[in-house]
GROMACS .gro file of C-alpha atoms in nm:
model
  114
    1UNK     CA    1   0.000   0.000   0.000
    2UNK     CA    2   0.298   0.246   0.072
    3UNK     CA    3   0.432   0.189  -0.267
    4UNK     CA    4   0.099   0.243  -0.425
    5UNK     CA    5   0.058   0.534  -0.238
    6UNK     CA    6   0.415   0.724  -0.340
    7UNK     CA    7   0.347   0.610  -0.742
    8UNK     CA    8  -0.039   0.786  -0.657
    9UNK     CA    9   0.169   1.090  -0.571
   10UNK     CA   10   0.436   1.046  -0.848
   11UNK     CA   11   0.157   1.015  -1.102
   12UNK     CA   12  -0.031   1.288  -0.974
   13UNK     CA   13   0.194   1.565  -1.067
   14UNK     CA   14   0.260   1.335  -1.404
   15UNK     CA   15   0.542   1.110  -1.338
   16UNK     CA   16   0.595   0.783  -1.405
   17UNK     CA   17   0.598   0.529  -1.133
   18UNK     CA   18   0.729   0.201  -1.201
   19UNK     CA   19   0.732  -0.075  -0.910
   20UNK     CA   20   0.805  -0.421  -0.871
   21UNK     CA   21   0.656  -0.508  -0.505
   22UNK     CA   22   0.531  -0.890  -0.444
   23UNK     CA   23   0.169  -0.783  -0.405
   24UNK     CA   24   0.037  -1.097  -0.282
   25UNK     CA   25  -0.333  -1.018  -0.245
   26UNK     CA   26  -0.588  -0.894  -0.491
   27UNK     CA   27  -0.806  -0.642  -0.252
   28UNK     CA   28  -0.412  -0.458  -0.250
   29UNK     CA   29  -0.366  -0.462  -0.630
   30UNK     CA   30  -0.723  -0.280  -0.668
   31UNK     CA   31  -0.640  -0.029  -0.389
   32UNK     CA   32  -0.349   0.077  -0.556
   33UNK     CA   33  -0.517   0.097  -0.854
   34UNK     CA   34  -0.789   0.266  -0.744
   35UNK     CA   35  -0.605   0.581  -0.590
   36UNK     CA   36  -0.353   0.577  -0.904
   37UNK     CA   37  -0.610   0.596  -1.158
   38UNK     CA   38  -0.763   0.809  -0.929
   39UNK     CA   39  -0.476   1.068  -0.943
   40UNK     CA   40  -0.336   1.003  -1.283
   41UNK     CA   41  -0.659   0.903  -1.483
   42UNK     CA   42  -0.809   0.592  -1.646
   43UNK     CA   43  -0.510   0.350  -1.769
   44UNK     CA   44  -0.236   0.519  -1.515
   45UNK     CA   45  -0.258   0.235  -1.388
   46UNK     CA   46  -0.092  -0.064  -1.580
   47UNK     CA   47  -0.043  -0.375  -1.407
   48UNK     CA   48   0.204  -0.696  -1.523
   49UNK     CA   49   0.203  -1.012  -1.348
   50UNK     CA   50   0.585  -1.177  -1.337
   51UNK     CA   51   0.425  -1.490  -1.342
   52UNK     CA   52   0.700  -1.725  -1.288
   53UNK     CA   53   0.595  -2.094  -1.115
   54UNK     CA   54   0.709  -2.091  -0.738
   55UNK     CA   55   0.940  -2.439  -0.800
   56UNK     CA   56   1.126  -2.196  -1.043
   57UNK     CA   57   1.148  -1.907  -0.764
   58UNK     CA   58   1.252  -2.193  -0.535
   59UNK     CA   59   1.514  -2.320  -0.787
   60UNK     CA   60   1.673  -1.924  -0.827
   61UNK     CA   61   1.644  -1.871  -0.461
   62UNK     CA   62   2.062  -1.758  -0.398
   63UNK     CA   63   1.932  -1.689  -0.061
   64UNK     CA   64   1.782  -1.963   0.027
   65UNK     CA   65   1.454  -1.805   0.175
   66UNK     CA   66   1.238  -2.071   0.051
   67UNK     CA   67   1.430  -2.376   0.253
   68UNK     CA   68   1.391  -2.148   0.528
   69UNK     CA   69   1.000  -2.114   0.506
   70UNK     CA   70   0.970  -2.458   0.376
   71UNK     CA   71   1.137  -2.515   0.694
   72UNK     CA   72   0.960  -2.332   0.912
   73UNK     CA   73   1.248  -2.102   0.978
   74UNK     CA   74   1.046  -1.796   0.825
   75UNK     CA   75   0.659  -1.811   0.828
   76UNK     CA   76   0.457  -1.515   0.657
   77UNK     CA   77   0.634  -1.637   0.363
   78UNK     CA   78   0.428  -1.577  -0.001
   79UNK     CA   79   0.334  -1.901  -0.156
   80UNK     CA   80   0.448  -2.104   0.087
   81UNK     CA   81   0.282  -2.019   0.417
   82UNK     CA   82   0.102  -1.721   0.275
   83UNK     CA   83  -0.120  -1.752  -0.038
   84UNK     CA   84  -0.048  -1.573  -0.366
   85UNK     CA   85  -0.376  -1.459  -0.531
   86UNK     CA   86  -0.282  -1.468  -0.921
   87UNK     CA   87  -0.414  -1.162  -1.105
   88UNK     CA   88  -0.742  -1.169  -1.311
   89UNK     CA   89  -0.698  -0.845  -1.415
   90UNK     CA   90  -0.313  -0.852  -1.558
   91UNK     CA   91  -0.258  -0.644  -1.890
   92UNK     CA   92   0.054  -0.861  -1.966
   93UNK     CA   93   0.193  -1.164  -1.804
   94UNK     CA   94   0.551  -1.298  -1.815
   95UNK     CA   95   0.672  -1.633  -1.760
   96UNK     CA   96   1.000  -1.585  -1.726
   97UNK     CA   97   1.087  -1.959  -1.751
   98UNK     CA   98   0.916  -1.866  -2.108
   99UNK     CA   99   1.029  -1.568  -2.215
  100UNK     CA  100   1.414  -1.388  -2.148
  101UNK     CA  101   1.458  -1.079  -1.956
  102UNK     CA  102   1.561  -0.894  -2.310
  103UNK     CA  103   1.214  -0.960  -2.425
  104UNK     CA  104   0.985  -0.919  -2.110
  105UNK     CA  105   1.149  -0.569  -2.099
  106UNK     CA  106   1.043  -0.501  -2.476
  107UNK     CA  107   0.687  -0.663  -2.397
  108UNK     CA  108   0.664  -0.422  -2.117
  109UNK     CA  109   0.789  -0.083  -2.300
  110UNK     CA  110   0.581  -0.174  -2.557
  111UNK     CA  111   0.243  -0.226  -2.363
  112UNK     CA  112   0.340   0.110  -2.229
  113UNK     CA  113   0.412   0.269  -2.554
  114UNK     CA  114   0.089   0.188  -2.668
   0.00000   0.00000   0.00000
């Protein structure tokens, strides 16, 4: 919600806010957009879901975060001890076991480009 809030204000005064939170839950995602859109218009709002399978997060995971919560070493932990509701309302989706970084990027500038 704090990050939400801050691009709000960003797009108010006709910035650009681009974020990359873990937004676990969908009542969040529509808050934000809400009070984005609410500042910056209809569309200021554009939402991509990083939709990459959680054996693949586990399988990157340098730190090893996901042992710990698997463990029960961390709790709170999204998609392990804490659901992940996937986006209905996404107006792109990655898989980035699918697709390389080089071309989510241009998928992404080019949603925003229009």
């Amino acid at each position: 919600r704090r990050i939400g809030w801050v691009a709000a204000k960003v797009t108010k005064h006709g910035g650009i806010a681009v974020c990359a939170p873990i937004a676990p839950y969908d009542e969040t995602r529509r808050w934000v957009r809400d009070i984005v859109e609410a500042a910056g218009g209809p569309g200021a709002f554009v939402l991509v879901w990083v939709s990459t399978p959680i054996e693949e997060c586990e399988r990157r995971d340098v730190k090893g975060l996901y042992a710990k919560a698997r463990a029960g070493e961390l709790t709170g932990f999204t998609g392990v001890d804490d659901p992940y509701e996937a986006p209905t309302d996404a107006a792109l989706v990655i898989d980035t076991t699918e697709v390389a970084v080089e071309q989510a990027v241009a998928r992404i500038v080019a949603l925003i480009d229009g």
